[in-house]
Coordinates of C-alpha atoms in Angstrom, one line a residue:
X1439 CA 19.3 -8.1 56.2
X1440 CA 18.6 -10.9 58.7
X1441 CA 15.9 -13.2 57.8
X1442 CA 13.0 -13.7 60.3
X1443 CA 10.5 -15.2 57.9
X1444 CA 9.4 -18.7 56.9
X1445 CA 11.4 -21.1 54.8
X1446 CA 9.1 -20.7 51.8
X1447 CA 9.6 -16.9 51.9
X1448 CA 13.4 -17.5 51.9
X1449 CA 13.0 -19.6 48.8
X1450 CA 11.2 -16.8 47.0
X1451 CA 14.2 -14.6 47.5
X1452 CA 16.4 -17.0 45.5
X1453 CA 14.7 -15.5 42.5
X1454 CA 15.6 -11.9 43.3
X1455 CA 18.2 -11.4 40.6
X1456 CA 18.8 -7.8 41.2
X1457 CA 21.1 -6.1 43.7
X1458 CA 19.7 -3.3 45.7
X1459 CA 21.0 0.2 46.1
X1460 CA 24.8 0.8 46.5
X1461 CA 27.7 -1.4 45.8
X1462 CA 28.0 -2.6 49.4
X1463 CA 24.3 -3.5 49.6
X1464 CA 23.3 -7.1 49.1
X1465 CA 20.3 -9.0 47.7
X1466 CA 17.4 -9.3 50.1
X1467 CA 17.0 -12.7 51.5
X1468 CA 13.4 -12.4 52.6
X1469 CA 10.0 -11.1 51.5
X1470 CA 6.6 -11.6 53.0
X1471 CA 3.1 -10.8 51.8
X1472 CA 2.7 -8.0 54.4
X1473 CA 5.7 -6.2 52.8
X1474 CA 3.9 -6.3 49.4
X1475 CA 0.8 -4.8 51.0
X1476 CA 2.8 -1.8 52.1
X1477 CA 3.6 1.2 50.0
X1478 CA 7.3 1.8 49.4
X1479 CA 8.1 4.6 51.8
X1480 CA 9.3 7.9 50.3
X1481 CA 12.2 9.2 52.2
X1482 CA 11.9 12.7 50.7
X1483 CA 15.1 12.5 48.7
X1484 CA 15.5 13.5 45.0
X1485 CA 14.5 11.2 42.2
X1486 CA 16.5 11.0 39.1
X1487 CA 15.0 13.6 36.8
X1488 CA 15.5 15.7 33.7
X1489 CA 17.3 14.6 30.5
X1490 CA 19.7 11.8 31.5
X1491 CA 22.1 10.0 29.2
X1492 CA 22.8 6.3 29.9
X1493 CA 26.5 5.6 29.1
X1494 CA 27.6 2.0 28.7
X1495 CA 31.1 1.0 29.8
X1496 CA 31.9 -2.4 28.4
X1497 CA 34.6 -4.1 30.5
X1498 CA 36.2 -7.1 28.8
X1499 CA 35.1 -9.1 25.8
X1500 CA 31.7 -8.5 24.4
X1501 CA 30.7 -9.1 20.8
X1502 CA 29.2 -6.3 18.8
X1503 CA 25.9 -8.3 18.7
X1504 CA 25.9 -8.5 22.5
X1505 CA 26.5 -4.8 22.8
X1506 CA 23.6 -4.2 20.4
X1507 CA 21.2 -6.1 22.7
X1508 CA 21.8 -3.7 25.6
X1509 CA 22.0 -0.6 23.5
X1510 CA 18.7 -1.4 21.8
X1511 CA 17.1 -1.9 25.3
X1512 CA 18.2 1.5 26.5
X1513 CA 16.9 3.1 23.2
X1514 CA 13.6 1.3 23.7
X1515 CA 12.9 3.0 27.0
X1516 CA 12.0 6.3 25.3
X1517 CA 8.4 6.8 24.2
X1518 CA 9.7 8.4 21.0
X1519 CA 11.3 5.0 20.0
X1520 CA 8.6 2.8 21.4
X1521 CA 8.1 -0.5 19.5
X1522 CA 4.9 -0.6 17.5
X1523 CA 4.2 -4.1 18.8
X1524 CA 2.7 -4.3 22.3
X1525 CA 3.5 -4.6 25.1
X1526 CA 6.5 -2.4 24.7
X1527 CA 9.7 -1.7 26.8
X1528 CA 8.5 2.0 26.9
X1529 CA 5.2 0.9 28.5
X1530 CA 7.1 -1.1 31.1
X1531 CA 9.3 2.0 31.9
X1532 CA 6.2 4.2 32.2
X1533 CA 5.2 2.3 35.3
X1534 CA 7.9 4.2 37.2
X1535 CA 6.1 7.5 36.5
X1536 CA 3.8 6.9 39.5
X1537 CA 6.7 7.4 41.8
X1538 CA 7.3 10.8 40.3
X1539 CA 3.7 11.8 40.8
X1540 CA 3.8 10.9 44.5
X1541 CA 7.1 12.7 45.0
X1542 CA 5.9 15.8 42.9
X1543 CA 9.1 15.4 41.0
X1544 CA 9.8 16.5 37.4
X1545 CA 9.9 13.8 34.9
X1546 CA 12.8 11.7 33.7
X1547 CA 13.9 11.2 30.1
X1548 CA 16.6 8.6 29.4
X1549 CA 18.6 8.3 26.2
X1550 CA 21.5 6.2 25.0
X1551 CA 24.8 8.1 25.5
X1552 CA 28.4 7.1 24.9
X1553 CA 29.7 3.5 24.7
X1554 CA 33.2 3.0 26.1
X1555 CA 35.2 -0.2 25.5
X1556 CA 37.8 -1.2 28.1
X1557 CA 40.0 -4.2 27.4
X1558 CA 40.6 -5.4 31.0
X1559 CA 42.6 -2.3 32.1
X1560 CA 42.2 -3.4 35.7
X1561 CA 42.6 -7.1 35.3
X1562 CA 40.0 -9.8 35.6
X1563 CA 39.3 -9.6 39.3
X1564 CA 37.6 -6.4 40.4
X1565 CA 36.6 -4.8 43.7
X1566 CA 33.6 -2.6 44.1
X1567 CA 36.0 0.4 44.4
X1568 CA 37.3 -0.5 41.0
X1569 CA 33.7 -0.7 39.6
X1570 CA 33.2 2.9 40.7
X1571 CA 36.5 3.8 39.1
X1572 CA 35.3 2.3 35.8
X1573 CA 31.9 4.1 36.2
X1574 CA 33.8 7.4 36.5
X1575 CA 34.9 7.0 32.9
X1576 CA 31.4 8.1 31.9
X1577 CA 29.8 11.6 32.1
X1578 CA 30.0 13.3 35.5
X1579 CA 26.6 15.0 35.4
X1580 CA 23.1 14.3 34.0
X1581 CA 24.2 10.7 33.5
X1582 CA 23.8 7.1 34.6
X1583 CA 27.0 5.3 33.9
X1584 CA 26.5 1.5 33.4
X1585 CA 29.5 -0.8 33.9
X1586 CA 29.0 -4.2 32.2
X1587 CA 31.6 -6.8 33.1
X1588 CA 32.3 -9.8 30.8
X1589 CA 31.7 -13.4 31.6
X1590 CA 35.4 -14.0 32.5
X1591 CA 35.6 -11.1 35.0
X1592 CA 35.2 -11.8 38.7
X1593 CA 33.7 -9.0 40.8
X1594 CA 33.5 -8.8 44.6
X1595 CA 30.2 -10.3 45.6
X1596 CA 29.1 -11.4 42.1
X1597 CA 27.2 -14.7 42.1
X1598 CA 27.5 -14.8 45.9
X1599 CA 24.9 -12.2 46.9
X1600 CA 24.4 -10.0 43.9
X1601 CA 24.1 -9.9 40.1
X1602 CA 24.7 -6.2 40.0
X1603 CA 24.4 -3.0 42.0
X1604 CA 23.7 0.7 41.8
X1605 CA 24.8 3.8 43.6
X1606 CA 26.0 7.4 43.2
X1607 CA 29.1 9.5 43.5
X1608 CA 29.7 13.2 44.0
X1609 CA 31.4 14.8 40.9
X1610 CA 31.9 18.3 42.0
X1611 CA 30.0 21.0 44.0
X1612 CA 26.3 20.1 44.1
X1613 CA 26.7 17.5 41.4
X1614 CA 26.3 13.7 41.5
X1615 CA 26.1 11.0 38.9
X1616 CA 24.4 7.7 39.3
X1617 CA 26.0 4.4 38.3
X1618 CA 25.1 0.8 37.8
X1619 CA 27.1 -2.4 37.5
X1620 CA 25.9 -5.7 36.1
X1621 CA 28.0 -8.8 35.4
X1622 CA 27.6 -11.4 32.6
X1623 CA 26.7 -14.6 34.5
X1624 CA 26.9 -16.9 31.5
X1625 CA 29.9 -19.0 32.8
X1626 CA 29.9 -18.2 36.5
X1627 CA 26.3 -18.4 37.8
X1628 CA 23.5 -18.5 35.2
X1629 CA 21.3 -20.4 37.6
X1630 CA 21.5 -17.4 40.0
X1631 CA 21.6 -14.4 37.7
X1632 CA 20.0 -15.6 34.4
X1633 CA 16.9 -17.5 35.6
X1634 CA 14.5 -18.3 34.0
X1635 CA 16.8 -18.8 31.0
X1636 CA 18.8 -21.3 33.0
X1637 CA 17.8 -23.9 35.7
X1638 CA 17.9 -22.3 39.2
X1639 CA 20.6 -23.3 41.7
X1640 CA 17.9 -24.4 44.1
X1641 CA 14.2 -25.1 44.1
X1642 CA 11.9 -26.5 41.4
X1643 CA 14.0 -27.6 38.4
X1644 CA 11.6 -26.9 35.6
X1645 CA 13.1 -26.6 32.1
X1646 CA 14.7 -23.3 31.4
X1647 CA 13.0 -20.9 29.0
X1648 CA 14.5 -19.9 25.7
X1649 CA 16.2 -16.5 25.9
X1650 CA 14.6 -14.0 23.5
X1651 CA 18.0 -12.7 22.2
X1652 CA 19.5 -16.2 22.1
X1653 CA 22.1 -15.3 24.6
X1654 CA 21.5 -16.5 28.2
X1655 CA 24.2 -14.2 29.7
X1656 CA 23.0 -11.0 27.9
X1657 CA 19.3 -11.7 28.4
X1658 CA 20.2 -12.2 32.1
X1659 CA 22.0 -8.8 32.1
X1660 CA 18.8 -7.2 30.7
X1661 CA 16.8 -8.6 33.6
X1662 CA 19.3 -7.3 36.2
X1663 CA 19.9 -4.0 34.4
X1664 CA 16.2 -3.2 34.0
X1665 CA 15.5 -3.7 37.7
X1666 CA 18.5 -1.7 38.7
X1667 CA 17.5 1.1 36.3
X1668 CA 14.1 1.2 38.1
X1669 CA 15.8 1.4 41.4
X1670 CA 18.2 4.1 40.2
X1671 CA 15.4 6.2 38.9
X1672 CA 13.3 6.0 42.1
X1673 CA 16.1 5.8 44.7
X1674 CA 19.2 7.2 43.1
X1675 CA 20.9 8.6 46.2
X1676 CA 19.7 6.2 48.9
X1677 CA 16.9 8.5 50.2
X1678 CA 14.1 8.0 47.6
X1679 CA 11.6 5.2 47.5
X1680 CA 12.4 2.0 49.3
X1681 CA 11.3 -0.2 52.2
X1682 CA 13.4 -1.9 54.9
X1683 CA 16.8 -0.8 56.2
X1684 CA 18.6 1.8 54.0
X1685 CA 21.7 -0.4 53.8
X1686 CA 19.6 -3.3 52.3
X1687 CA 16.4 -1.8 50.9
X1688 CA 13.7 -3.3 48.7
X1689 CA 13.1 -1.0 45.7
X1690 CA 10.8 -0.7 42.8
X1691 CA 11.8 -4.0 41.1
X1692 CA 13.5 -5.9 43.9
X1693 CA 10.2 -5.7 45.9
X1694 CA 8.8 -8.2 43.3
X1695 CA 11.4 -11.0 42.9
X1696 CA 10.9 -13.6 40.3
X1697 CA 7.7 -12.1 38.9
X1698 CA 7.5 -11.4 35.2
X1699 CA 3.8 -11.9 34.4
X1700 CA 0.5 -12.9 35.9
X1701 CA 0.4 -16.3 37.4
X1702 CA 4.0 -16.3 38.6
X1703 CA 5.0 -18.5 41.5
X1704 CA 8.3 -19.9 42.8
X1705 CA 10.0 -21.6 39.9
X1706 CA 7.5 -20.2 37.3
X1707 CA 8.1 -16.8 35.8
X1708 CA 4.4 -16.3 34.8
X1709 CA 2.3 -16.5 31.7
X1710 CA 4.7 -15.1 29.2
X1711 CA 4.5 -14.5 25.4
X1712 CA 6.3 -17.1 23.3
X1713 CA 7.8 -16.5 19.9
X1714 CA 6.2 -19.1 17.5
X1715 CA 9.4 -19.3 15.5
X1716 CA 12.2 -19.4 18.1
X1717 CA 10.2 -20.6 21.1
X1718 CA 11.7 -17.7 23.1
X1719 CA 9.8 -16.4 26.1
X1720 CA 9.4 -12.6 26.6
X1721 CA 7.0 -9.9 27.9
X1722 CA 8.2 -6.7 26.0
X1723 CA 8.9 -5.6 22.5
X1724 CA 11.8 -3.2 21.9
X1725 CA 13.6 -1.3 19.2
X1726 CA 14.8 -3.1 16.1
X1727 CA 12.3 -5.9 16.6
X1728 CA 13.9 -6.9 19.9
X1729 CA 12.1 -8.9 22.5
X1730 CA 13.0 -8.7 26.2
X1731 CA 12.0 -10.2 29.5
X1732 CA 11.5 -7.5 32.1
X1733 CA 10.7 -7.7 35.8
X1734 CA 7.6 -6.6 37.6
X1735 CA 7.5 -3.1 39.1
X1736 CA 6.0 -2.4 42.5
X1737 CA 3.0 -0.1 41.9
X1738 CA 2.9 2.5 44.7
X1739 CA -0.7 3.3 44.0
X1740 CA -2.0 -0.2 44.5
X1741 CA 0.8 -1.7 46.6
X1742 CA 1.0 -4.6 44.3
X1743 CA 3.5 -5.9 41.8
X1744 CA 2.6 -4.7 38.3
X1745 CA 3.5 -6.5 35.1
X1746 CA 3.0 -5.9 31.4
X1747 CA 1.1 -9.2 31.0

């Protein structure tokens, strides 16, 4: 999407660490206040609804402790497993319900599905077509198949204009499944895909925050994955809620780049909670005493970015 905005607005977009809708779509490079004052347009398409399993396809080397970070996050999305401490991951996910009310859509219930381990079956340099091939290893209906690539895997567009992507694929007559891809940026571009847990590539060089799960790469994955899940729920097939051109839309989370709490501004994630023992910064509690940092969600009822804090 060609930028026609001011230089300060371009800078804001450096903190948009989520890709937009399908694999060929790239990260937006502009955002202005007028956009945030506009309701994300509903294009009359279906939202993701019903009981949906989130299947995790782990491509490359991931430690069991790393896999647990993501699995616990998915589990935390359900109100039935909501953390007792507040604010919770489930409360963050509940923000997406307003889109369902506007669309008069039935609700969505996510649960952790299968986990599939793949030991570099396609090598260490992947195209977006191969990402879709990997996503197809998951369930073909009532599913979101999430492909997570290890830190030593290069993916077309990764660290250049995206940290991940989401899309959908037909899986038979009248059936589609949604998929998401996110890469581990730990060794390739943590300043691009894992801010604020690493100093940014450009802009104010304030000290990085301590990652709540003590893993910059995986905590960066959670930031990207959570934003892409919100986009998948509200714009799963490219005709749901978004603003801008359909080939490079702003969605529920990408409309609020770099915002994690009130008081956020370029180079500052906002007024976050800090763990007194570890010094880690976070804004949501999850299952198994996890802590996470999750992005703001665009609130379609107020036309503003909404945060837990």
